[in-house]
Coordinates of C-alpha atoms and ligand atoms in Angstrom, one line a residue:
M21 CA -41.1 -44.0 -84.0
F22 CA -39.9 -41.6 -86.8
E23 CA -41.3 -42.2 -90.6
L24 CA -38.9 -39.9 -92.1
Q25 CA -35.2 -38.7 -90.9
I26 CA -33.4 -36.8 -92.7
S27 CA -29.7 -36.1 -92.0
N28 CA -26.8 -33.6 -93.1
L29 CA -28.4 -33.9 -96.1
N30 CA -26.3 -31.5 -99.2
K31 CA -27.4 -30.8 -102.7
T32 CA -25.4 -28.2 -105.3
F33 CA -26.6 -27.4 -108.3
Q34 CA -24.0 -25.9 -110.3
N35 CA -23.0 -23.5 -107.8
V36 CA -26.2 -23.1 -105.9
Q37 CA -26.6 -25.1 -102.8
A38 CA -30.5 -25.8 -103.1
L39 CA -29.8 -27.9 -99.3
H40 CA -27.5 -26.9 -96.6
Q41 CA -26.6 -30.0 -93.3
V42 CA -30.8 -30.4 -93.6
N43 CA -31.9 -32.4 -90.3
L44 CA -35.8 -33.3 -90.6
E45 CA -37.8 -36.3 -88.3
V46 CA -41.1 -36.9 -88.8
S47 CA -43.2 -39.2 -86.5
A48 CA -45.4 -41.8 -88.1
G49 CA -49.3 -40.1 -89.3
H50 CA -47.9 -36.7 -88.4
M51 CA -47.6 -33.9 -91.7
L52 CA -44.5 -32.0 -91.7
A53 CA -45.2 -28.8 -93.6
V54 CA -42.2 -27.7 -95.6
L55 CA -42.2 -23.9 -95.9
G56 CA -40.2 -21.1 -97.1
P57 CA -39.8 -18.6 -99.8
S58 CA -39.4 -19.4 -103.3
G59 CA -35.7 -20.8 -104.2
C60 CA -35.2 -21.7 -100.9
G61 CA -35.1 -25.8 -101.4
K62 CA -38.7 -27.0 -100.5
T63 CA -38.8 -28.8 -104.0
T64 CA -35.7 -30.0 -103.9
L65 CA -36.1 -31.1 -100.5
L66 CA -39.3 -33.1 -101.9
R67 CA -37.7 -34.3 -105.0
C68 CA -34.5 -36.1 -102.9
I69 CA -37.0 -37.8 -100.4
A70 CA -38.9 -39.2 -103.6
G71 CA -35.7 -40.2 -105.2
F72 CA -36.4 -37.7 -108.8
E73 CA -33.2 -36.3 -108.0
I74 CA -29.9 -37.3 -106.0
P75 CA -28.2 -35.9 -103.0
D76 CA -24.7 -34.8 -103.4
S77 CA -24.5 -36.6 -99.4
G78 CA -26.9 -37.4 -96.5
E79 CA -29.2 -40.3 -95.1
I80 CA -32.5 -40.7 -95.4
R81 CA -34.9 -43.2 -93.7
L82 CA -38.0 -44.2 -94.3
G83 CA -40.0 -46.3 -91.8
G84 CA -36.1 -47.1 -90.2
K85 CA -35.3 -48.1 -93.3
K86 CA -31.7 -46.2 -95.3
V87 CA -33.4 -45.6 -99.4
F88 CA -30.0 -42.8 -99.5
G89 CA -27.0 -42.6 -98.1
D90 CA -23.0 -44.8 -97.6
G91 CA -23.5 -45.2 -101.3
L92 CA -27.6 -46.4 -101.7
N93 CA -30.2 -44.9 -103.2
L94 CA -33.4 -46.8 -103.7
P95 CA -35.1 -45.7 -107.2
P96 CA -38.3 -43.8 -106.4
E97 CA -40.3 -46.8 -107.7
K98 CA -38.5 -48.9 -104.3
R99 CA -39.5 -46.1 -101.9
R100 CA -43.2 -46.6 -101.2
V101 CA -43.8 -42.8 -101.7
G102 CA -47.0 -41.4 -103.1
Y103 CA -46.6 -37.7 -104.9
V104 CA -49.6 -35.1 -105.4
P105 CA -47.9 -32.2 -107.1
Q106 CA -49.3 -28.6 -108.0
E107 CA -51.4 -29.4 -110.6
G108 CA -52.1 -31.3 -113.9
A109 CA -51.3 -33.6 -111.9
L110 CA -54.2 -36.7 -113.3
F111 CA -53.6 -38.7 -117.1
P112 CA -56.3 -36.3 -119.2
H113 CA -57.4 -39.2 -121.3
I114 CA -58.5 -41.5 -118.5
T115 CA -61.6 -42.1 -116.1
V116 CA -60.7 -41.0 -112.8
A117 CA -61.2 -44.9 -111.5
Q118 CA -58.2 -45.3 -114.1
N119 CA -56.0 -42.8 -112.4
I120 CA -57.0 -44.2 -109.0
A121 CA -55.9 -47.1 -110.5
F122 CA -52.9 -46.4 -111.7
G123 CA -50.3 -47.6 -109.1
L124 CA -52.2 -50.6 -107.9
P125 CA -50.3 -53.6 -108.8
R126 CA -53.0 -56.0 -110.9
R127 CA -53.7 -58.5 -107.9
E128 CA -55.5 -56.0 -105.9
K129 CA -59.0 -56.4 -105.4
R130 CA -58.7 -52.6 -108.1
S131 CA -62.6 -52.0 -107.6
K132 CA -63.0 -51.9 -103.9
R133 CA -59.8 -49.9 -103.4
I134 CA -61.4 -47.3 -105.9
D135 CA -64.4 -46.6 -104.0
E136 CA -62.8 -46.5 -100.9
M137 CA -60.1 -43.4 -102.2
L138 CA -63.4 -41.8 -103.5
E139 CA -65.1 -41.8 -100.2
L140 CA -62.3 -41.3 -97.9
V141 CA -61.3 -37.6 -100.5
G142 CA -65.9 -37.2 -100.6
L143 CA -66.0 -38.1 -104.6
P144 CA -68.1 -41.4 -104.1
G145 CA -69.5 -42.4 -107.4
L146 CA -67.6 -40.2 -109.6
G147 CA -65.6 -42.7 -110.8
E148 CA -66.2 -42.9 -114.4
R149 CA -65.6 -39.0 -114.9
M150 CA -62.8 -38.1 -117.5
P151 CA -60.4 -35.8 -115.3
H152 CA -61.8 -32.7 -117.7
E153 CA -65.7 -33.4 -116.5
L154 CA -64.3 -32.1 -112.3
S155 CA -63.4 -28.7 -110.5
G156 CA -60.2 -27.5 -110.0
G157 CA -60.2 -29.1 -106.4
Q158 CA -61.9 -31.6 -107.5
Q159 CA -59.1 -32.9 -109.9
Q160 CA -56.6 -32.5 -106.8
R161 CA -58.7 -34.7 -104.7
V162 CA -58.6 -37.5 -107.0
A163 CA -54.6 -36.6 -107.3
L164 CA -54.9 -37.5 -103.4
A165 CA -56.6 -40.4 -104.4
R166 CA -54.5 -41.9 -106.3
A167 CA -51.2 -41.1 -104.0
L168 CA -52.9 -42.7 -101.6
A169 CA -54.2 -46.0 -103.4
P170 CA -51.2 -48.1 -103.3
S171 CA -51.1 -47.6 -98.9
P172 CA -47.6 -45.8 -99.5
S173 CA -45.9 -44.8 -96.3
L174 CA -45.2 -41.5 -97.0
V175 CA -47.3 -38.8 -99.1
L176 CA -45.6 -36.1 -100.2
L177 CA -47.7 -32.8 -101.0
D178 CA -46.6 -30.2 -103.3
E179 CA -47.8 -26.9 -103.1
P180 CA -51.4 -29.2 -104.0
F181 CA -53.3 -26.4 -103.5
S182 CA -51.9 -23.6 -105.2
A183 CA -53.7 -22.9 -108.3
L184 CA -57.0 -23.2 -106.7
D185 CA -58.7 -20.2 -105.7
A186 CA -58.9 -19.0 -101.9
G187 CA -62.2 -20.4 -100.7
L188 CA -62.2 -23.8 -101.9
R189 CA -58.4 -23.7 -100.7
A190 CA -59.5 -23.8 -97.2
T191 CA -62.0 -26.5 -97.9
L192 CA -59.7 -28.7 -99.4
R193 CA -57.3 -27.8 -96.8
E194 CA -59.7 -29.3 -94.1
D195 CA -61.1 -32.3 -96.2
V196 CA -57.1 -33.6 -97.1
K197 CA -56.2 -33.3 -93.0
T198 CA -59.0 -35.0 -92.3
A199 CA -58.1 -38.0 -94.8
L200 CA -55.0 -37.8 -94.1
K201 CA -56.2 -38.1 -90.7
E202 CA -58.1 -41.0 -91.0
I203 CA -55.7 -43.4 -92.6
N204 CA -53.1 -42.1 -90.3
A205 CA -50.9 -41.5 -93.1
T206 CA -47.3 -39.7 -92.7
A207 CA -47.2 -36.7 -95.1
V208 CA -44.2 -34.1 -96.5
L209 CA -46.6 -30.9 -97.2
V210 CA -44.4 -28.3 -99.0
T211 CA -46.1 -24.7 -99.1
H212 CA -44.7 -20.8 -99.4
D213 CA -48.4 -20.1 -97.4
Q214 CA -48.1 -19.8 -94.0
E215 CA -51.5 -20.0 -93.0
E216 CA -51.6 -22.9 -95.0
A217 CA -48.7 -24.6 -93.1
L218 CA -49.7 -23.2 -89.6
S219 CA -53.3 -25.0 -90.0
M220 CA -52.8 -28.3 -91.4
A221 CA -49.1 -29.5 -90.2
D222 CA -48.3 -31.2 -86.6
V223 CA -44.6 -29.8 -87.6
I224 CA -43.1 -26.9 -89.9
A225 CA -39.2 -26.7 -91.1
V226 CA -38.6 -23.4 -91.7
M227 CA -36.6 -23.1 -94.3
R228 CA -34.0 -20.4 -95.8
S229 CA -31.6 -20.5 -98.7
G230 CA -31.4 -24.2 -98.8
A231 CA -31.2 -24.7 -94.4
C232 CA -34.0 -25.4 -91.6
I233 CA -34.1 -22.7 -89.9
Q234 CA -36.5 -23.7 -86.8
T235 CA -38.6 -27.0 -86.9
S236 CA -40.9 -26.4 -84.5
D237 CA -45.0 -26.9 -83.5
P238 CA -47.2 -24.9 -85.2
V239 CA -47.7 -23.0 -82.0
T240 CA -44.2 -22.6 -80.8
L241 CA -43.3 -21.6 -84.7
Y242 CA -45.8 -18.6 -84.3
K243 CA -45.3 -17.2 -80.8
Y244 CA -41.2 -18.1 -80.3
P245 CA -39.9 -17.3 -83.9
A246 CA -36.3 -18.2 -83.7
D247 CA -35.5 -14.9 -85.7
I248 CA -36.6 -11.9 -86.6
D249 CA -37.4 -12.5 -90.5
V250 CA -39.0 -16.3 -89.5
A251 CA -41.4 -13.7 -86.9
T252 CA -42.6 -11.7 -90.4
F253 CA -42.3 -14.1 -92.7
I254 CA -44.9 -16.7 -89.9
G255 CA -47.4 -13.7 -89.5
E256 CA -47.9 -10.2 -88.6
A257 CA -46.0 -8.6 -86.4
T258 CA -45.2 -4.7 -85.5
I259 CA -41.2 -4.5 -85.2
L260 CA -40.0 -2.1 -82.1
E261 CA -36.1 -1.1 -81.1
A262 CA -35.1 -1.1 -77.8
A263 CA -32.0 -0.6 -75.9
V264 CA -30.8 -2.9 -73.9
C265 CA -28.6 -2.6 -70.4
D266 CA -27.2 -5.8 -68.5
G267 CA -29.4 -8.0 -70.5
N268 CA -32.7 -6.1 -69.8
I269 CA -35.0 -4.0 -72.1
V270 CA -34.7 -0.1 -70.9
E271 CA -35.9 2.0 -73.1
C272 CA -38.8 0.5 -75.3
P273 CA -41.7 2.8 -77.0
L274 CA -43.9 0.5 -75.0
G275 CA -42.1 1.2 -71.8
D276 CA -42.0 -0.9 -68.5
L277 CA -45.3 -2.7 -68.9
L278 CA -43.4 -4.9 -72.1
P279 CA -43.6 -8.4 -70.6
V280 CA -40.5 -10.2 -72.6
A281 CA -40.8 -13.7 -73.5
E282 CA -37.0 -15.7 -72.1
T283 CA -34.4 -14.1 -74.5
C284 CA -30.7 -14.0 -75.4
L285 CA -29.8 -10.4 -74.6
K286 CA -26.4 -10.5 -72.9
N287 CA -24.0 -9.6 -75.1
C288 CA -25.9 -6.7 -77.2
D289 CA -27.2 -2.7 -76.4
K290 CA -29.6 -2.9 -78.4
A291 CA -33.0 -5.6 -79.3
V292 CA -36.4 -5.4 -81.5
I293 CA -39.1 -6.5 -80.4
M294 CA -41.9 -8.3 -81.9
I295 CA -45.8 -8.0 -81.2
R296 CA -48.0 -10.0 -82.9
P297 CA -51.0 -8.1 -83.1
E298 CA -54.3 -9.9 -81.5
Q299 CA -51.8 -9.5 -78.3
F300 CA -52.6 -5.9 -78.6
V301 CA -55.8 -4.9 -76.3
I302 CA -56.6 -1.1 -76.9
G303 CA -59.8 0.8 -75.1
K304 CA -60.3 4.5 -73.0
P305 CA -56.9 5.6 -71.8
A306 CA -56.2 4.5 -68.0
N307 CA -53.2 3.7 -65.7
G308 CA -51.3 1.2 -67.0
T309 CA -51.4 1.6 -70.3
V310 CA -49.4 3.5 -73.0
S311 CA -51.1 6.2 -75.0
G312 CA -51.7 7.3 -78.5
R313 CA -54.2 8.3 -81.2
V314 CA -56.2 6.2 -83.3
L315 CA -55.1 7.3 -87.4
K316 CA -57.9 5.0 -89.5
T317 CA -59.8 2.0 -89.1
T318 CA -59.3 -0.2 -91.4
F319 CA -62.7 -3.1 -91.7
F320 CA -62.1 -6.4 -93.3
G321 CA -64.9 -8.1 -92.2
H322 CA -64.6 -10.9 -90.0
D323 CA -61.7 -8.2 -88.0
S324 CA -60.4 -5.0 -88.1
L325 CA -56.9 -3.3 -88.8
V326 CA -56.6 0.2 -86.3
H327 CA -53.7 2.2 -87.3
L328 CA -52.7 4.3 -83.8
Q329 CA -49.9 6.4 -83.5
L330 CA -47.8 6.2 -80.2
D331 CA -47.7 10.0 -78.6
D332 CA -45.2 11.8 -78.9
H333 CA -42.7 11.4 -75.9
L334 CA -43.8 8.0 -76.3
G335 CA -41.6 8.4 -80.1
G336 CA -44.4 8.7 -82.4
H337 CA -44.2 4.6 -83.6
E338 CA -47.2 3.8 -85.9
I339 CA -48.7 0.2 -84.6
Q340 CA -51.1 -1.6 -85.8
V341 CA -53.8 -3.5 -84.3
R342 CA -56.2 -6.1 -84.9
L343 CA -59.6 -6.4 -83.6
L344 CA -62.2 -8.9 -84.4
G345 CA -64.9 -7.8 -85.1
T346 CA -66.7 -3.8 -85.9
H347 CA -65.0 -1.1 -84.1
H348 CA -65.8 2.4 -84.4
Y349 CA -62.7 3.9 -83.4
Q350 CA -63.1 7.4 -84.6
P351 CA -59.7 10.0 -86.4
G352 CA -57.9 11.6 -83.3
E353 CA -59.7 9.4 -80.9
P354 CA -57.2 8.6 -77.4
I355 CA -56.8 5.3 -76.7
G356 CA -54.6 3.1 -74.3
L357 CA -53.3 0.5 -74.9
K358 CA -51.7 -2.6 -73.5
I359 CA -50.0 -5.9 -73.8
N360 CA -51.4 -9.7 -73.8
G361 CA -49.5 -12.1 -72.4
E362 CA -45.1 -12.0 -73.7
V363 CA -43.4 -10.1 -76.7
M364 CA -40.2 -11.8 -78.0
A365 CA -37.4 -9.7 -78.1
Y366 CA -34.1 -10.3 -80.6
P367 CA -30.8 -8.8 -80.3
V368 CA -28.9 -6.5 -82.8
M369 CA -25.5 -7.2 -82.7
S370 CA -23.6 -3.7 -83.9
Ligands
ATP425 P1 -40.7 -21.9 -105.1 O1 -41.6 -22.2 -103.9 O2 -40.3 -21.5 -106.2 O3 -40.5 -23.2 -105.7 P2 -38.6 -24.1 -103.9 O4 -38.1 -23.9 -102.8 O5 -39.0 -25.4 -104.3 O6 -38.7 -22.8 -105.0 P3 -36.7 -25.0 -105.2 O7 -37.2 -25.5 -106.6 O8 -35.4 -26.2 -104.3 O9 -36.6 -24.2 -104.8 O10 -35.0 -24.8 -105.9 C1 -33.8 -24.4 -104.8 C2 -32.4 -23.8 -105.8 O11 -31.9 -25.0 -106.7 C3 -33.0 -22.5 -106.7 O12 -32.5 -21.4 -106.6 C4 -33.4 -23.2 -107.8 O13 -32.6 -22.3 -109.0 C5 -31.9 -24.2 -108.0 N1 -32.4 -25.2 -108.3 C6 -33.6 -26.5 -108.4 N2 -33.5 -27.2 -109.4 C7 -32.1 -26.8 -110.3 C8 -32.1 -28.0 -111.6 N3 -32.5 -28.6 -111.8 N4 -30.5 -26.7 -111.9 C9 -29.8 -25.8 -111.8 N5 -30.5 -25.0 -110.0 C10 -31.9 -26.0 -109.9

């Protein structure tokens, strides 16, 4: 059963089409991440779902019930949607407990619910603190607790970790994911951080210029991006040009070694190949490998980036290979390169 269904949603501001024919579905208990560059329409989509913005056309259903469309436009308070904004979400002059109680009906056993929510977000016993007595990460946890307290049918998270430093962001992502799964909440997370989307979401919708370009589970999106822009947006990639004849790659710096995923190269004579850094395997030159030399190695702690140059007869292309751990390849050292798994190829129309 879908908790959120969006059909053919459009929204224009003056002459900017912020949303263009957006279609999305989110199953109950799942998290959808809406991922895309600045200005692609992510916040507008979230605001339309919450009821803060009125779409021009289309339909929105929550829990199967229409909240927008065919002349109907339920106000935000009737949609049972929780909202966690970027930052500054808490009322500064009331306690944590009062912040969490804000959206609760008076008849509900408030203190029990507040304690449950504090427990859920990992802050038991902090109800009497004032917001300024909490760290940034703790404040975002309280904002989540406040959004979840009235048991909304859907939680909207608008870049909730963007103001936090990298270490805290990673911890909080995991904790928020766990807290939402624990109560089987359905959520929409807006982010421009691909790592956040990949690590948190069940489904990711990639947006560009107001439209949804691809909606997939994280693994499918990473391995089989719909086009080269999605490929480079969703992670690191090496892009190489290749010639195509009768739908097959015939000339590529990586030669015949290349297992290409099913693609449609029928009506083109050129293609671009996309390879993820972890798909490269390097070692000593050997039969069945592509030959090149090491340019330099950059060490990042948990992994290293080895910069290579393919031999002249292969076009001399530069390639970056990410390897786990420490590596001691010397500049100039000859290497042999192999590809692990299939690569994606996209037609280039001339
Ligand atoms: P960001 O990641 O920077 O927050 P976004 O993907 O959330 O961007 P939106 O804020 O939804 O993008 O904006 C989409 C487009 O609509 C942008 O071109 C923006 O300038 C425009 N827009 C958004 N709100 C308004 C408004 N109230 N009036 C006019 N234009 C608007």
